[in-house]
Short mmCIF file of C-alpha atoms in Angstrom, two decimals:
data_model
loop_
_atom_site.label_atom_id
_atom_site.label_comp_id
_atom_site.label_asym_id
_atom_site.label_seq_id
_atom_site.Cartn_x
_atom_site.Cartn_y
_atom_site.Cartn_z
CA LYS D 123 -25.21 -107.94 12.68
CA ALA D 124 -22.90 -105.25 11.41
CA GLY D 125 -21.33 -103.11 14.10
CA VAL D 126 -21.51 -99.38 14.62
CA THR D 127 -19.90 -97.53 11.75
CA GLN D 128 -18.50 -94.03 11.79
CA THR D 129 -17.41 -91.87 8.90
CA PRO D 130 -14.99 -90.44 8.19
CA ARG D 131 -12.35 -92.22 10.25
CA TYR D 132 -9.88 -89.35 10.06
CA LEU D 133 -10.42 -85.68 9.44
CA ILE D 134 -8.14 -82.64 9.36
CA LYS D 135 -9.67 -79.17 9.59
CA THR D 136 -8.47 -75.68 10.36
CA ARG D 137 -9.65 -73.33 13.08
CA GLY D 138 -12.93 -71.63 12.33
CA GLN D 139 -14.20 -74.33 9.99
CA GLN D 140 -17.10 -76.60 10.76
CA VAL D 141 -17.28 -80.37 10.57
CA THR D 142 -19.97 -83.03 10.38
CA LEU D 143 -19.40 -86.57 11.62
CA SER D 144 -21.69 -89.47 10.85
CA CYS D 145 -22.66 -92.56 12.81
CA SER D 146 -24.70 -95.57 11.71
CA PRO D 147 -25.91 -97.65 14.67
CA ILE D 148 -26.37 -101.37 14.85
CA SER D 149 -29.54 -102.40 13.05
CA GLY D 150 -32.48 -102.16 15.42
CA HIS D 151 -30.77 -99.86 17.91
CA ARG D 152 -32.63 -96.61 18.32
CA SER D 153 -30.41 -94.90 20.89
CA VAL D 154 -27.22 -93.20 19.72
CA SER D 155 -24.78 -91.43 22.02
CA TRP D 156 -21.71 -89.37 21.23
CA TYR D 157 -18.54 -89.02 23.30
CA GLN D 158 -15.40 -86.96 22.98
CA GLN D 159 -12.08 -88.45 24.05
CA THR D 160 -9.00 -86.32 24.66
CA PRO D 161 -5.78 -87.06 26.57
CA GLY D 162 -6.51 -84.27 29.02
CA GLN D 163 -10.23 -84.65 29.71
CA GLY D 164 -10.67 -88.34 28.96
CA LEU D 165 -14.02 -89.63 27.74
CA GLN D 166 -16.81 -87.10 28.02
CA PHE D 167 -20.46 -87.50 27.10
CA LEU D 168 -21.72 -85.12 24.42
CA PHE D 169 -25.35 -86.08 23.82
CA GLU D 170 -27.79 -88.92 23.29
CA TYR D 171 -30.52 -89.24 20.70
CA PHE D 172 -33.47 -91.56 20.68
CA SER D 173 -36.17 -91.61 18.03
CA GLU D 174 -34.87 -88.37 16.51
CA THR D 175 -35.06 -86.54 19.85
CA GLN D 176 -32.19 -85.43 22.04
CA ARG D 177 -32.69 -87.14 25.39
CA ASN D 178 -29.56 -86.12 27.26
CA LYS D 179 -26.86 -83.53 26.78
CA GLY D 180 -23.44 -83.18 28.34
CA ASN D 181 -21.66 -80.03 29.34
CA PHE D 182 -20.42 -78.81 25.96
CA PRO D 183 -20.86 -75.42 24.29
CA GLY D 184 -23.55 -74.80 21.72
CA ARG D 185 -20.99 -75.19 18.93
CA PHE D 186 -21.53 -78.91 19.37
CA SER D 187 -24.83 -80.11 17.99
CA GLY D 188 -26.32 -83.28 16.68
CA ARG D 189 -29.34 -84.83 15.11
CA GLN D 190 -30.82 -88.23 14.42
CA PHE D 191 -32.67 -89.35 11.36
CA SER D 192 -35.68 -91.62 11.07
CA ASN D 193 -33.42 -94.58 10.24
CA SER D 194 -31.55 -93.94 13.55
CA ARG D 195 -28.41 -92.74 11.82
CA SER D 196 -26.93 -89.77 13.62
CA GLU D 197 -24.72 -86.85 12.79
CA MET D 198 -22.86 -84.47 15.01
CA ASN D 199 -21.71 -81.06 13.93
CA VAL D 200 -19.05 -78.82 15.40
CA SER D 201 -19.01 -75.25 14.21
CA THR D 202 -16.24 -72.66 14.50
CA LEU D 203 -13.63 -75.29 15.29
CA GLU D 204 -11.02 -74.59 17.94
CA LEU D 205 -7.67 -76.29 18.48
CA GLY D 206 -9.06 -77.89 21.62
CA ASP D 207 -11.69 -79.72 19.60
CA SER D 208 -9.00 -82.08 18.35
CA ALA D 209 -10.10 -85.42 19.71
CA LEU D 210 -11.38 -88.89 19.03
CA TYR D 211 -15.15 -88.71 18.65
CA LEU D 212 -16.90 -91.94 19.52
CA CYS D 213 -20.43 -92.94 18.74
CA ALA D 214 -22.27 -95.68 20.60
CA SER D 215 -25.61 -97.33 19.99
CA SER D 216 -27.80 -99.31 22.30
CA ASP D 217 -31.06 -101.13 22.52
CA LEU D 218 -33.07 -99.44 25.23
CA ALA D 219 -34.00 -102.82 26.59
CA GLU D 220 -30.33 -103.31 27.44
CA ASP D 221 -27.85 -100.97 29.10
CA GLU D 222 -24.77 -102.11 27.21
CA GLN D 223 -23.48 -99.65 24.64
CA PHE D 224 -21.74 -100.71 21.45
CA PHE D 225 -19.08 -98.32 20.27
CA GLY D 226 -17.89 -97.52 16.78
CA PRO D 227 -14.20 -97.15 15.86
CA GLY D 228 -14.34 -93.39 16.21
CA THR D 229 -13.48 -90.39 14.07
CA ARG D 230 -10.09 -88.83 14.76
CA LEU D 231 -10.48 -85.06 14.26
CA THR D 232 -7.39 -82.87 14.07
CA VAL D 233 -7.83 -79.11 14.11
CA LEU D 234 -4.85 -77.11 12.84
CA SER L 21 -16.23 -83.84 34.50
CA GLN L 22 -15.21 -87.38 35.33
CA GLN L 23 -17.18 -89.15 38.01
CA GLY L 24 -14.93 -92.16 38.17
CA GLU L 25 -11.39 -92.37 39.34
CA GLU L 26 -9.37 -95.42 38.47
CA ASP L 27 -6.45 -96.86 40.27
CA PRO L 28 -3.78 -97.50 39.26
CA GLN L 29 -3.37 -95.24 36.24
CA ALA L 30 -0.90 -97.72 34.78
CA LEU L 31 -0.17 -101.36 35.54
CA SER L 32 2.55 -103.57 34.10
CA ILE L 33 2.61 -107.31 34.87
CA GLN L 34 3.98 -110.56 33.48
CA GLU L 35 1.92 -112.80 31.28
CA GLY L 36 0.03 -115.33 33.36
CA GLU L 37 -0.30 -113.07 36.39
CA ASN L 38 -3.58 -111.58 37.57
CA ALA L 39 -4.39 -107.91 37.05
CA THR L 40 -6.63 -105.91 39.37
CA MET L 41 -7.99 -102.46 38.57
CA ASN L 42 -10.10 -100.34 40.86
CA CYS L 43 -12.72 -97.70 40.18
CA SER L 44 -14.38 -95.21 42.52
CA TYR L 45 -17.35 -93.04 41.72
CA LYS L 46 -19.31 -90.26 43.36
CA THR L 47 -23.06 -90.55 42.84
CA SER L 48 -25.74 -93.22 43.00
CA ILE L 49 -25.84 -95.44 39.96
CA ASN L 50 -28.08 -97.83 38.05
CA ASN L 51 -25.14 -99.92 36.89
CA LEU L 52 -21.40 -99.88 36.36
CA GLN L 53 -19.73 -101.09 33.21
CA TRP L 54 -16.16 -101.93 32.23
CA TYR L 55 -14.80 -101.28 28.75
CA ARG L 56 -11.51 -102.02 27.01
CA GLN L 57 -9.83 -99.80 24.44
CA ASN L 58 -6.90 -100.75 22.26
CA SER L 59 -4.61 -97.94 21.08
CA GLY L 60 -7.13 -95.12 20.63
CA ARG L 61 -9.71 -97.26 18.88
CA GLY L 62 -13.34 -97.82 19.82
CA LEU L 63 -14.36 -99.21 23.17
CA VAL L 64 -15.30 -102.83 23.65
CA HIS L 65 -17.86 -103.66 26.32
CA LEU L 66 -16.56 -106.21 28.82
CA ILE L 67 -19.07 -106.59 31.59
CA LEU L 68 -21.99 -104.82 33.28
CA ILE L 69 -22.87 -105.09 36.95
CA ARG L 70 -26.12 -103.69 38.29
CA SER L 71 -26.40 -101.73 41.53
CA ASN L 72 -28.12 -104.65 43.29
CA GLU L 73 -25.35 -107.09 42.36
CA ARG L 74 -22.14 -107.58 44.30
CA GLU L 75 -20.08 -109.78 42.02
CA LYS L 76 -20.15 -110.95 38.43
CA HIS L 77 -17.99 -113.27 36.34
CA SER L 78 -17.39 -113.51 32.63
CA GLY L 79 -14.68 -115.87 31.44
CA ARG L 80 -11.40 -114.63 32.95
CA LEU L 81 -13.05 -111.46 34.24
CA ARG L 82 -14.40 -110.92 37.72
CA VAL L 83 -16.08 -107.68 38.73
CA THR L 84 -17.12 -106.63 42.20
CA LEU L 85 -19.28 -103.69 43.22
CA ASP L 86 -19.56 -102.11 46.65
CA THR L 87 -22.25 -99.44 46.49
CA SER L 88 -21.69 -98.43 50.12
CA LYS L 89 -18.11 -97.49 49.27
CA LYS L 90 -18.97 -96.43 45.73
CA SER L 91 -16.24 -98.59 44.33
CA SER L 92 -15.71 -101.44 41.90
CA SER L 93 -12.84 -103.67 40.93
CA LEU L 94 -12.03 -105.59 37.78
CA LEU L 95 -9.88 -108.70 38.04
CA ILE L 96 -8.38 -110.29 34.95
CA THR L 97 -6.99 -113.72 35.71
CA ALA L 98 -4.21 -115.53 33.84
CA SER L 99 -3.38 -112.45 31.79
CA ARG L 100 -2.32 -112.69 28.15
CA ALA L 101 -0.36 -110.34 25.90
CA ALA L 102 -3.62 -109.64 24.05
CA ASP L 103 -5.05 -108.13 27.26
CA THR L 104 -2.71 -105.16 26.83
CA ALA L 105 -5.08 -102.18 26.53
CA SER L 106 -6.67 -99.36 28.47
CA TYR L 107 -9.54 -100.30 30.74
CA PHE L 108 -12.31 -97.88 31.68
CA CYS L 109 -15.08 -98.05 34.19
CA ALA L 110 -18.27 -96.22 33.31
CA THR L 111 -21.21 -95.48 35.55
CA ASP L 112 -24.84 -95.02 34.58
CA PRO L 113 -25.97 -92.40 37.10
CA ILE L 114 -29.48 -92.45 38.51
CA GLN L 115 -29.73 -88.69 38.28
CA GLY L 116 -28.25 -86.25 35.85
CA ALA L 117 -28.13 -85.82 32.13
CA GLN L 118 -25.15 -88.04 31.44
CA LYS L 119 -25.63 -91.33 29.61
CA LEU L 120 -22.40 -92.87 30.87
CA VAL L 121 -19.71 -91.24 33.00
CA PHE L 122 -16.25 -92.64 32.41
CA GLY L 123 -13.20 -92.82 34.61
CA GLN L 124 -9.76 -91.84 33.38
CA GLY L 125 -8.80 -95.44 32.74
CA THR L 126 -6.01 -97.83 33.64
CA ARG L 127 -3.33 -98.57 31.08
CA LEU L 128 -2.54 -102.29 31.40
CA THR L 129 0.62 -103.74 29.86
CA ILE L 130 1.18 -107.49 29.80
CA ASN L 131 4.83 -108.40 29.34
CA PRO L 132 5.59 -111.73 27.60
#
């Protein structure tokens, strides 16, 4: 099976812009979770989607949003970008029958 | 916020030696997982231990879990240069909205 894919791999934006990141889970996985990784805060959970519904949400402002499509692919959107949003954004998929999460390579977002 | 705290933050050993990393957490969990990350890339799942298990082995990896002390340890035996990476523990909390809560990680360096 192909692994989790994330696009784009690198992104440079300026403050105030918005950005959309994409994640394609492993075939057959219906749960997709997003995480933000920064040197200061480490790995933090953003949200989880299952069957197009948000199941869990971390402690992030409303500028961070996501959605999941019927084919389980997921997107996350960050509006009104701030310098502090510069981070590695990781997507993970899982089969609900298992607890292990499979991570993609991440999208490195730089906000200037 | 991070639930897990890992100790040590950095560890440097000689190839062939054993490496031990520790993780402490705060709330009751369903399971605890260990992940490896190479140079800011995606995370690779290493091993999962459930709350009713005390020890688990996978190849050169040995994980222990003490739910009374809310702590876990990861032992890598006969280390290799390729084991150089950051290692994270992640807990699946019984309560709360988080999917996985990660520790800050241990940076392991294996010297040839």
